Amino acid sequence: MVAFESPGPGSCSGAAARAWFLASLGFVLAAFTLGVWVEPLDHGYTRYATLAFEMVRSGDWIAPHLDDALYVDKPPLVIWLIALPMALANTTASFTQHAPNLVAVVLSVLFLRRLGARSFGRADAGWLAAGLYVSTLLPFALLRDKRIDPLFSALLLGAFDCFHAALTGYAPSRARLGNWLGVGVLLAAATLTKGPLAFAFFVAVALAHAAWAGRLRALATRDVLAAAALWLALVAFWPLAMFHEVGWPAWSQRFSERDLVTRFA
């Protein structure tokens, strides 16, 4: 673990870091809220909003349809996150279509704060990391779009944060198991956002980091097996439920018409 030196005169205190973070976050949320309310409905990837509207209208939350055709280009998590506020608020207003991106910025801030504090051994480092993130143009620009990338990156960041916490070995065994299960849940959510790319990317980076840290043996534990089993169970639920609903012939025909694996990436 790398620790900062004790703050000297003129350095940023924990209170100042939190104040900067809160001011930056408030500015971003205000600008984001304004952009959401005044934004035209044709901005960004409107197909996700169309899929969500059809999901709410038909009551079918398992097999998404676009133009009366089974939609298999992407997993359904983003569609669910748009459809849920649509159903609860009984509206297709623009703010409902940005729900996944709002979830993404909140998760990114939380995970960056936790990862920064743990990596540098100081709470204000976490606040500074989160403040730097929300004070840049990139999250605001991505949040205004109806794209899946902000949510995908936030969920992967969370999985890496839990992986780092579990791998350090400083936490009690129960907390370590909780972090590994967090890896399973967040990686499953990332997989249900953009498909197999999430798993391949996470495994490649996690193995490289564990090898660099000399902690490869820490991956051969029951906790890791539990995380893998949880990931598999959560990821398998949706395709199995869809196969049960639409049947193998309909799904395989649609699969043959679309390059599913490539589109997932």
PDB file of C-alpha atoms in Angstrom:
ATOM      1  CA  MET A   1       0.000   0.000   0.000  1.00  0.00           C
ATOM      2  CA  VAL A   2       1.338   3.448  -0.875  1.00  0.00           C
ATOM      3  CA  ALA A   3       0.719   6.162   1.687  1.00  0.00           C
ATOM      4  CA  PHE A   4       0.896   9.907   1.325  1.00  0.00           C
ATOM      5  CA  GLU A   5       3.227  11.862   3.511  1.00  0.00           C
ATOM      6  CA  SER A   6       1.624  13.870   6.286  1.00  0.00           C
ATOM      7  CA  PRO A   7       0.073  17.034   4.901  1.00  0.00           C
ATOM      8  CA  GLY A   8       2.222  20.090   5.357  1.00  0.00           C
ATOM      9  CA  PRO A   9       1.463  23.795   5.293  1.00  0.00           C
ATOM     10  CA  GLY A  10      -0.544  24.780   2.251  1.00  0.00           C
ATOM     11  CA  SER A  11      -1.510  21.199   1.375  1.00  0.00           C
ATOM     12  CA  CYS A  12      -5.079  20.182   0.727  1.00  0.00           C
ATOM     13  CA  SER A  13      -6.738  18.990   3.931  1.00  0.00           C
ATOM     14  CA  GLY A  14      -9.432  16.346   4.115  1.00  0.00           C
ATOM     15  CA  ALA A  15     -12.067  19.008   4.701  1.00  0.00           C
ATOM     16  CA  ALA A  16     -10.887  21.023   1.697  1.00  0.00           C
ATOM     17  CA  ALA A  17     -10.873  17.904  -0.485  1.00  0.00           C
ATOM     18  CA  ARG A  18     -14.430  17.060   0.525  1.00  0.00           C
ATOM     19  CA  ALA A  19     -15.532  20.654  -0.061  1.00  0.00           C
ATOM     20  CA  TRP A  20     -14.002  20.657  -3.538  1.00  0.00           C
ATOM     21  CA  PHE A  21     -15.615  17.343  -4.307  1.00  0.00           C
ATOM     22  CA  LEU A  22     -19.070  18.447  -3.135  1.00  0.00           C
ATOM     23  CA  ALA A  23     -18.823  21.732  -5.063  1.00  0.00           C
ATOM     24  CA  SER A  24     -17.755  19.925  -8.235  1.00  0.00           C
ATOM     25  CA  LEU A  25     -20.477  17.307  -7.822  1.00  0.00           C
ATOM     26  CA  GLY A  26     -23.130  19.955  -7.235  1.00  0.00           C
ATOM     27  CA  PHE A  27     -22.104  21.845 -10.361  1.00  0.00           C
ATOM     28  CA  VAL A  28     -22.094  18.714 -12.506  1.00  0.00           C
ATOM     29  CA  LEU A  29     -25.479  17.516 -11.230  1.00  0.00           C
ATOM     30  CA  ALA A  30     -27.028  20.950 -11.783  1.00  0.00           C
ATOM     31  CA  ALA A  31     -25.656  21.162 -15.333  1.00  0.00           C
ATOM     32  CA  PHE A  32     -26.658  17.568 -16.014  1.00  0.00           C
ATOM     33  CA  THR A  33     -30.201  18.103 -14.722  1.00  0.00           C
ATOM     34  CA  LEU A  34     -30.606  21.180 -16.894  1.00  0.00           C
ATOM     35  CA  GLY A  35     -29.321  19.311 -19.925  1.00  0.00           C
ATOM     36  CA  VAL A  36     -31.673  16.400 -19.335  1.00  0.00           C
ATOM     37  CA  TRP A  37     -34.762  18.579 -19.032  1.00  0.00           C
ATOM     38  CA  VAL A  38     -34.087  20.710 -22.136  1.00  0.00           C
ATOM     39  CA  GLU A  39     -32.600  17.996 -24.330  1.00  0.00           C
ATOM     40  CA  PRO A  40     -34.573  16.924 -27.429  1.00  0.00           C
ATOM     41  CA  LEU A  41     -35.817  13.346 -27.412  1.00  0.00           C
ATOM     42  CA  ASP A  42     -33.863  12.446 -30.538  1.00  0.00           C
ATOM     43  CA  HIS A  43     -30.495  12.987 -28.847  1.00  0.00           C
ATOM     44  CA  GLY A  44     -28.269   9.920 -28.439  1.00  0.00           C
ATOM     45  CA  TYR A  45     -29.165   6.264 -28.949  1.00  0.00           C
ATOM     46  CA  THR A  46     -32.944   6.421 -29.027  1.00  0.00           C
ATOM     47  CA  ARG A  47     -33.324   2.717 -29.725  1.00  0.00           C
ATOM     48  CA  TYR A  48     -32.819   1.964 -26.015  1.00  0.00           C
ATOM     49  CA  ALA A  49     -35.704   4.277 -25.138  1.00  0.00           C
ATOM     50  CA  THR A  50     -37.815   2.627 -27.850  1.00  0.00           C
ATOM     51  CA  LEU A  51     -36.999  -0.819 -26.510  1.00  0.00           C
ATOM     52  CA  ALA A  52     -37.815   0.270 -22.959  1.00  0.00           C
ATOM     53  CA  PHE A  53     -41.131   1.803 -24.033  1.00  0.00           C
ATOM     54  CA  GLU A  54     -42.107  -1.404 -25.834  1.00  0.00           C
ATOM     55  CA  MET A  55     -41.071  -3.411 -22.767  1.00  0.00           C
ATOM     56  CA  VAL A  56     -43.358  -1.354 -20.530  1.00  0.00           C
ATOM     57  CA  ARG A  57     -46.209  -1.353 -23.055  1.00  0.00           C
ATOM     58  CA  SER A  58     -46.153  -5.107 -23.652  1.00  0.00           C
ATOM     59  CA  GLY A  59     -45.299  -6.136 -20.095  1.00  0.00           C
ATOM     60  CA  ASP A  60     -42.575  -8.441 -21.468  1.00  0.00           C
ATOM     61  CA  TRP A  61     -39.406  -7.708 -19.491  1.00  0.00           C
ATOM     62  CA  ILE A  62     -37.524 -10.788 -20.674  1.00  0.00           C
ATOM     63  CA  ALA A  63     -37.438 -10.671 -24.486  1.00  0.00           C
ATOM     64  CA  PRO A  64     -36.861  -7.120 -25.819  1.00  0.00           C
ATOM     65  CA  HIS A  65     -38.371  -6.290 -29.212  1.00  0.00           C
ATOM     66  CA  LEU A  66     -37.529  -3.541 -31.686  1.00  0.00           C
ATOM     67  CA  ASP A  67     -39.833  -3.035 -34.685  1.00  0.00           C
ATOM     68  CA  ASP A  68     -41.572  -6.325 -33.815  1.00  0.00           C
ATOM     69  CA  ALA A  69     -38.266  -8.228 -34.032  1.00  0.00           C
ATOM     70  CA  LEU A  70     -36.463  -9.922 -31.158  1.00  0.00           C
ATOM     71  CA  TYR A  71     -33.586  -7.660 -30.076  1.00  0.00           C
ATOM     72  CA  VAL A  72     -30.390  -9.586 -29.332  1.00  0.00           C
ATOM     73  CA  ASP A  73     -27.714  -6.983 -30.111  1.00  0.00           C
ATOM     74  CA  LYS A  74     -27.141  -6.112 -26.456  1.00  0.00           C
ATOM     75  CA  PRO A  75     -28.064  -7.603 -23.066  1.00  0.00           C
ATOM     76  CA  PRO A  76     -31.045  -6.002 -21.321  1.00  0.00           C
ATOM     77  CA  LEU A  77     -29.721  -4.230 -18.199  1.00  0.00           C
ATOM     78  CA  VAL A  78     -29.679  -0.733 -19.744  1.00  0.00           C
ATOM     79  CA  ILE A  79     -33.152  -1.310 -21.183  1.00  0.00           C
ATOM     80  CA  TRP A  80     -34.427  -2.408 -17.772  1.00  0.00           C
ATOM     81  CA  LEU A  81     -32.948   0.677 -16.118  1.00  0.00           C
ATOM     82  CA  ILE A  82     -34.780   2.919 -18.595  1.00  0.00           C
ATOM     83  CA  ALA A  83     -38.027   0.928 -18.498  1.00  0.00           C
ATOM     84  CA  LEU A  84     -38.241   0.939 -14.692  1.00  0.00           C
ATOM     85  CA  PRO A  85     -38.566   4.746 -14.243  1.00  0.00           C
ATOM     86  CA  MET A  86     -40.836   4.820 -17.297  1.00  0.00           C
ATOM     87  CA  ALA A  87     -43.162   2.337 -15.615  1.00  0.00           C
ATOM     88  CA  LEU A  88     -42.975   3.979 -12.181  1.00  0.00           C
ATOM     89  CA  ALA A  89     -43.461   7.550 -13.446  1.00  0.00           C
ATOM     90  CA  ASN A  90     -45.852   6.541 -16.245  1.00  0.00           C
ATOM     91  CA  THR A  91     -44.005   8.781 -18.686  1.00  0.00           C
ATOM     92  CA  THR A  92     -41.414   8.640 -21.449  1.00  0.00           C
ATOM     93  CA  ALA A  93     -39.945  12.026 -20.507  1.00  0.00           C
ATOM     94  CA  SER A  94     -36.275  12.576 -21.202  1.00  0.00           C
ATOM     95  CA  PHE A  95     -35.176  12.108 -17.586  1.00  0.00           C
ATOM     96  CA  THR A  96     -36.332   8.477 -17.598  1.00  0.00           C
ATOM     97  CA  GLN A  97     -34.070   7.741 -20.547  1.00  0.00           C
ATOM     98  CA  HIS A  98     -31.019   8.972 -18.634  1.00  0.00           C
ATOM     99  CA  ALA A  99     -31.538   6.776 -15.572  1.00  0.00           C
ATOM    100  CA  PRO A 100     -28.673   4.378 -16.463  1.00  0.00           C
ATOM    101  CA  ASN A 101     -26.247   7.269 -16.833  1.00  0.00           C
ATOM    102  CA  LEU A 102     -27.340   8.803 -13.550  1.00  0.00           C
ATOM    103  CA  VAL A 103     -26.717   5.453 -11.869  1.00  0.00           C
ATOM    104  CA  ALA A 104     -23.335   5.365 -13.610  1.00  0.00           C
ATOM    105  CA  VAL A 105     -22.083   8.698 -12.282  1.00  0.00           C
ATOM    106  CA  VAL A 106     -23.177   7.887  -8.713  1.00  0.00           C
ATOM    107  CA  LEU A 107     -21.470   4.480  -8.794  1.00  0.00           C
ATOM    108  CA  SER A 108     -18.316   5.926 -10.372  1.00  0.00           C
ATOM    109  CA  VAL A 109     -18.038   8.549  -7.645  1.00  0.00           C
ATOM    110  CA  LEU A 110     -18.542   5.998  -4.860  1.00  0.00           C
ATOM    111  CA  PHE A 111     -16.062   3.487  -6.253  1.00  0.00           C
ATOM    112  CA  LEU A 112     -13.420   6.107  -7.084  1.00  0.00           C
ATOM    113  CA  ARG A 113     -13.639   7.521  -3.573  1.00  0.00           C
ATOM    114  CA  ARG A 114     -13.239   4.067  -2.017  1.00  0.00           C
ATOM    115  CA  LEU A 115     -10.440   2.965  -4.341  1.00  0.00           C
ATOM    116  CA  GLY A 116      -8.511   6.213  -3.977  1.00  0.00           C
ATOM    117  CA  ALA A 117      -8.705   6.166  -0.192  1.00  0.00           C
ATOM    118  CA  ARG A 118      -7.549   2.537  -0.012  1.00  0.00           C
ATOM    119  CA  SER A 119      -4.764   2.894  -2.583  1.00  0.00           C
ATOM    120  CA  PHE A 120      -3.131   5.899  -0.899  1.00  0.00           C
ATOM    121  CA  GLY A 121      -4.075   5.222   2.700  1.00  0.00           C
ATOM    122  CA  ARG A 122      -5.877   8.546   3.175  1.00  0.00           C
ATOM    123  CA  ALA A 123      -9.548   9.440   3.020  1.00  0.00           C
ATOM    124  CA  ASP A 124      -8.889  12.788   1.340  1.00  0.00           C
ATOM    125  CA  ALA A 125      -7.183  10.984  -1.548  1.00  0.00           C
ATOM    126  CA  GLY A 126     -10.485   9.281  -2.250  1.00  0.00           C
ATOM    127  CA  TRP A 127     -12.359  12.586  -2.168  1.00  0.00           C
ATOM    128  CA  LEU A 128      -9.791  14.148  -4.492  1.00  0.00           C
ATOM    129  CA  ALA A 129     -10.051  11.262  -6.959  1.00  0.00           C
ATOM    130  CA  ALA A 130     -13.846  11.547  -7.039  1.00  0.00           C
ATOM    131  CA  GLY A 131     -13.611  15.336  -7.297  1.00  0.00           C
ATOM    132  CA  LEU A 132     -11.223  15.153 -10.242  1.00  0.00           C
ATOM    133  CA  TYR A 133     -13.601  12.802 -12.020  1.00  0.00           C
ATOM    134  CA  VAL A 134     -16.744  14.883 -11.628  1.00  0.00           C
ATOM    135  CA  SER A 135     -14.941  18.152 -12.433  1.00  0.00           C
ATOM    136  CA  THR A 136     -13.915  17.024 -15.940  1.00  0.00           C
ATOM    137  CA  LEU A 137     -15.926  17.371 -19.134  1.00  0.00           C
ATOM    138  CA  LEU A 138     -15.939  13.668 -20.021  1.00  0.00           C
ATOM    139  CA  PRO A 139     -18.527  12.353 -17.516  1.00  0.00           C
ATOM    140  CA  PHE A 140     -20.859  15.259 -18.247  1.00  0.00           C
ATOM    141  CA  ALA A 141     -20.583  14.732 -22.023  1.00  0.00           C
ATOM    142  CA  LEU A 142     -21.180  10.993 -21.708  1.00  0.00           C
ATOM    143  CA  LEU A 143     -24.046  11.404 -19.260  1.00  0.00           C
ATOM    144  CA  ARG A 144     -26.037  13.515 -21.708  1.00  0.00           C
ATOM    145  CA  ASP A 145     -25.971  10.674 -24.233  1.00  0.00           C
ATOM    146  CA  LYS A 146     -28.180   7.611 -24.121  1.00  0.00           C
ATOM    147  CA  ARG A 147     -25.218   5.246 -24.389  1.00  0.00           C
ATOM    148  CA  ILE A 148     -24.259   2.176 -22.413  1.00  0.00           C
ATOM    149  CA  ASP A 149     -20.567   3.015 -21.975  1.00  0.00           C
ATOM    150  CA  PRO A 150     -20.845   5.120 -18.768  1.00  0.00           C
ATOM    151  CA  LEU A 151     -22.756   2.366 -16.974  1.00  0.00           C
ATOM    152  CA  PHE A 152     -20.450  -0.323 -18.335  1.00  0.00           C
ATOM    153  CA  SER A 153     -17.315   1.497 -17.165  1.00  0.00           C
ATOM    154  CA  ALA A 154     -18.857   2.283 -13.747  1.00  0.00           C
ATOM    155  CA  LEU A 155     -19.735  -1.363 -13.130  1.00  0.00           C
ATOM    156  CA  LEU A 156     -16.281  -2.533 -14.231  1.00  0.00           C
ATOM    157  CA  LEU A 157     -14.706   0.084 -11.983  1.00  0.00           C
ATOM    158  CA  GLY A 158     -16.748  -1.288  -9.089  1.00  0.00           C
ATOM    159  CA  ALA A 159     -15.665  -4.840  -9.870  1.00  0.00           C
ATOM    160  CA  PHE A 160     -12.011  -3.754  -9.939  1.00  0.00           C
ATOM    161  CA  ASP A 161     -12.473  -1.840  -6.688  1.00  0.00           C
ATOM    162  CA  CYS A 162     -13.875  -4.914  -4.936  1.00  0.00           C
ATOM    163  CA  PHE A 163     -11.141  -7.062  -6.508  1.00  0.00           C
ATOM    164  CA  HIS A 164      -8.446  -4.714  -5.215  1.00  0.00           C
ATOM    165  CA  ALA A 165      -9.994  -4.704  -1.733  1.00  0.00           C
ATOM    166  CA  ALA A 166     -10.179  -8.512  -1.671  1.00  0.00           C
ATOM    167  CA  LEU A 167      -6.665  -8.981  -3.039  1.00  0.00           C
ATOM    168  CA  THR A 168      -4.875  -6.693  -0.571  1.00  0.00           C
ATOM    169  CA  GLY A 169      -5.513  -9.198   2.225  1.00  0.00           C
ATOM    170  CA  TYR A 170      -5.828  -6.587   4.970  1.00  0.00           C
ATOM    171  CA  ALA A 171      -9.556  -7.088   5.541  1.00  0.00           C
ATOM    172  CA  PRO A 172     -11.058  -9.790   7.825  1.00  0.00           C
ATOM    173  CA  SER A 173     -12.145 -12.999   6.113  1.00  0.00           C
ATOM    174  CA  ARG A 174     -15.838 -12.062   6.165  1.00  0.00           C
ATOM    175  CA  ALA A 175     -15.135  -8.660   4.576  1.00  0.00           C
ATOM    176  CA  ARG A 176     -12.881 -10.334   2.013  1.00  0.00           C
ATOM    177  CA  LEU A 177     -15.688 -12.728   1.058  1.00  0.00           C
ATOM    178  CA  GLY A 178     -18.046  -9.765   0.772  1.00  0.00           C
ATOM    179  CA  ASN A 179     -15.656  -8.056  -1.639  1.00  0.00           C
ATOM    180  CA  TRP A 180     -15.327 -11.178  -3.768  1.00  0.00           C
ATOM    181  CA  LEU A 181     -19.113 -11.517  -3.915  1.00  0.00           C
ATOM    182  CA  GLY A 182     -19.196  -7.839  -4.865  1.00  0.00           C
ATOM    183  CA  VAL A 183     -16.909  -8.714  -7.776  1.00  0.00           C
ATOM    184  CA  GLY A 184     -19.389 -11.384  -8.861  1.00  0.00           C
ATOM    185  CA  VAL A 185     -22.422  -9.088  -8.688  1.00  0.00           C
ATOM    186  CA  LEU A 186     -20.804  -6.079 -10.376  1.00  0.00           C
ATOM    187  CA  LEU A 187     -19.122  -8.149 -13.080  1.00  0.00           C
ATOM    188  CA  ALA A 188     -22.444  -9.869 -13.791  1.00  0.00           C
ATOM    189  CA  ALA A 189     -24.117  -6.459 -14.098  1.00  0.00           C
ATOM    190  CA  ALA A 190     -21.369  -5.319 -16.479  1.00  0.00           C
ATOM    191  CA  THR A 191     -21.833  -8.496 -18.524  1.00  0.00           C
ATOM    192  CA  LEU A 192     -25.586  -7.888 -18.679  1.00  0.00           C
ATOM    193  CA  THR A 193     -24.782  -4.372 -19.915  1.00  0.00           C
ATOM    194  CA  LYS A 194     -22.390  -5.110 -22.770  1.00  0.00           C
ATOM    195  CA  GLY A 195     -21.935  -8.855 -22.927  1.00  0.00           C
ATOM    196  CA  PRO A 196     -18.879 -11.166 -22.796  1.00  0.00           C
ATOM    197  CA  LEU A 197     -16.480  -8.249 -23.319  1.00  0.00           C
ATOM    198  CA  ALA A 198     -16.880  -7.399 -19.626  1.00  0.00           C
ATOM    199  CA  PHE A 199     -15.716 -10.822 -18.442  1.00  0.00           C
ATOM    200  CA  ALA A 200     -12.796 -11.019 -20.884  1.00  0.00           C
ATOM    201  CA  PHE A 201     -11.579  -7.521 -20.030  1.00  0.00           C
ATOM    202  CA  PHE A 202     -11.886  -8.036 -16.272  1.00  0.00           C
ATOM    203  CA  VAL A 203     -10.098 -11.392 -16.242  1.00  0.00           C
ATOM    204  CA  ALA A 204      -7.212 -10.071 -18.368  1.00  0.00           C
ATOM    205  CA  VAL A 205      -6.642  -7.039 -16.144  1.00  0.00           C
ATOM    206  CA  ALA A 206      -7.212  -8.911 -12.864  1.00  0.00           C
ATOM    207  CA  LEU A 207      -4.731 -11.664 -13.739  1.00  0.00           C
ATOM    208  CA  ALA A 208      -2.131  -9.132 -14.861  1.00  0.00           C
ATOM    209  CA  HIS A 209      -2.501  -7.139 -11.644  1.00  0.00           C
ATOM    210  CA  ALA A 210      -2.392 -10.229  -9.427  1.00  0.00           C
ATOM    211  CA  ALA A 211       0.775 -11.416 -11.181  1.00  0.00           C
ATOM    212  CA  TRP A 212       2.379  -7.975 -10.850  1.00  0.00           C
ATOM    213  CA  ALA A 213       1.499  -7.863  -7.144  1.00  0.00           C
ATOM    214  CA  GLY A 214       2.711 -11.420  -6.563  1.00  0.00           C
ATOM    215  CA  ARG A 215      -0.756 -12.467  -5.407  1.00  0.00           C
ATOM    216  CA  LEU A 216      -1.743 -15.109  -7.970  1.00  0.00           C
ATOM    217  CA  ARG A 217      -2.090 -17.721  -5.221  1.00  0.00           C
ATOM    218  CA  ALA A 218      -4.726 -15.538  -3.562  1.00  0.00           C
ATOM    219  CA  LEU A 219      -6.995 -16.312  -6.510  1.00  0.00           C
ATOM    220  CA  ALA A 220      -7.077 -20.037  -5.717  1.00  0.00           C
ATOM    221  CA  THR A 221      -9.595 -19.797  -2.883  1.00  0.00           C
ATOM    222  CA  ARG A 222     -13.180 -20.769  -2.164  1.00  0.00           C
ATOM    223  CA  ASP A 223     -14.110 -17.109  -2.068  1.00  0.00           C
ATOM    224  CA  VAL A 224     -13.092 -16.712  -5.712  1.00  0.00           C
ATOM    225  CA  LEU A 225     -15.075 -19.830  -6.633  1.00  0.00           C
ATOM    226  CA  ALA A 226     -18.104 -18.391  -4.833  1.00  0.00           C
ATOM    227  CA  ALA A 227     -17.738 -15.138  -6.782  1.00  0.00           C
ATOM    228  CA  ALA A 228     -17.460 -17.043 -10.072  1.00  0.00           C
ATOM    229  CA  ALA A 229     -20.540 -19.134  -9.246  1.00  0.00           C
ATOM    230  CA  LEU A 230     -22.521 -16.012  -8.342  1.00  0.00           C
ATOM    231  CA  TRP A 231     -21.461 -14.306 -11.588  1.00  0.00           C
ATOM    232  CA  LEU A 232     -22.497 -17.348 -13.643  1.00  0.00           C
ATOM    233  CA  ALA A 233     -25.874 -17.669 -11.910  1.00  0.00           C
ATOM    234  CA  LEU A 234     -26.739 -13.999 -12.408  1.00  0.00           C
ATOM    235  CA  VAL A 235     -25.583 -13.908 -16.026  1.00  0.00           C
ATOM    236  CA  ALA A 236     -27.297 -17.164 -16.982  1.00  0.00           C
ATOM    237  CA  PHE A 237     -30.699 -16.146 -15.637  1.00  0.00           C
ATOM    238  CA  TRP A 238     -31.652 -13.807 -18.499  1.00  0.00           C
ATOM    239  CA  PRO A 239     -30.732 -16.009 -21.524  1.00  0.00           C
ATOM    240  CA  LEU A 240     -32.329 -19.057 -19.907  1.00  0.00           C
ATOM    241  CA  ALA A 241     -35.508 -17.114 -19.183  1.00  0.00           C
ATOM    242  CA  MET A 242     -35.554 -15.777 -22.741  1.00  0.00           C
ATOM    243  CA  PHE A 243     -35.024 -19.237 -24.231  1.00  0.00           C
ATOM    244  CA  HIS A 244     -37.918 -20.493 -22.125  1.00  0.00           C
ATOM    245  CA  GLU A 245     -40.166 -17.683 -23.363  1.00  0.00           C
ATOM    246  CA  VAL A 246     -39.357 -17.453 -27.085  1.00  0.00           C
ATOM    247  CA  GLY A 247     -37.985 -20.937 -27.677  1.00  0.00           C
ATOM    248  CA  TRP A 248     -34.704 -22.047 -29.183  1.00  0.00           C
ATOM    249  CA  PRO A 249     -35.783 -21.881 -32.871  1.00  0.00           C
ATOM    250  CA  ALA A 250     -36.812 -18.216 -32.685  1.00  0.00           C
ATOM    251  CA  TRP A 251     -33.706 -17.212 -30.768  1.00  0.00           C
ATOM    252  CA  SER A 252     -31.294 -19.179 -32.966  1.00  0.00           C
ATOM    253  CA  GLN A 253     -32.862 -17.730 -36.117  1.00  0.00           C
ATOM    254  CA  ARG A 254     -32.440 -14.202 -34.798  1.00  0.00           C
ATOM    255  CA  PHE A 255     -28.913 -15.045 -33.668  1.00  0.00           C
ATOM    256  CA  SER A 256     -28.014 -16.208 -37.178  1.00  0.00           C
ATOM    257  CA  GLU A 257     -29.228 -12.890 -38.564  1.00  0.00           C
ATOM    258  CA  ARG A 258     -27.078 -10.828 -36.219  1.00  0.00           C
ATOM    259  CA  ASP A 259     -23.403 -11.084 -35.307  1.00  0.00           C
ATOM    260  CA  LEU A 260     -24.222 -11.282 -31.627  1.00  0.00           C
ATOM    261  CA  VAL A 261     -20.744 -11.773 -30.192  1.00  0.00           C
ATOM    262  CA  THR A 262     -19.280  -8.915 -32.214  1.00  0.00           C
ATOM    263  CA  ARG A 263     -22.177  -6.607 -31.403  1.00  0.00           C
ATOM    264  CA  PHE A 264     -21.815  -7.419 -27.703  1.00  0.00           C
ATOM    265  CA  ALA A 265     -18.299  -6.061 -27.916  1.00  0.00           C
TER     266      ALA A 265
END
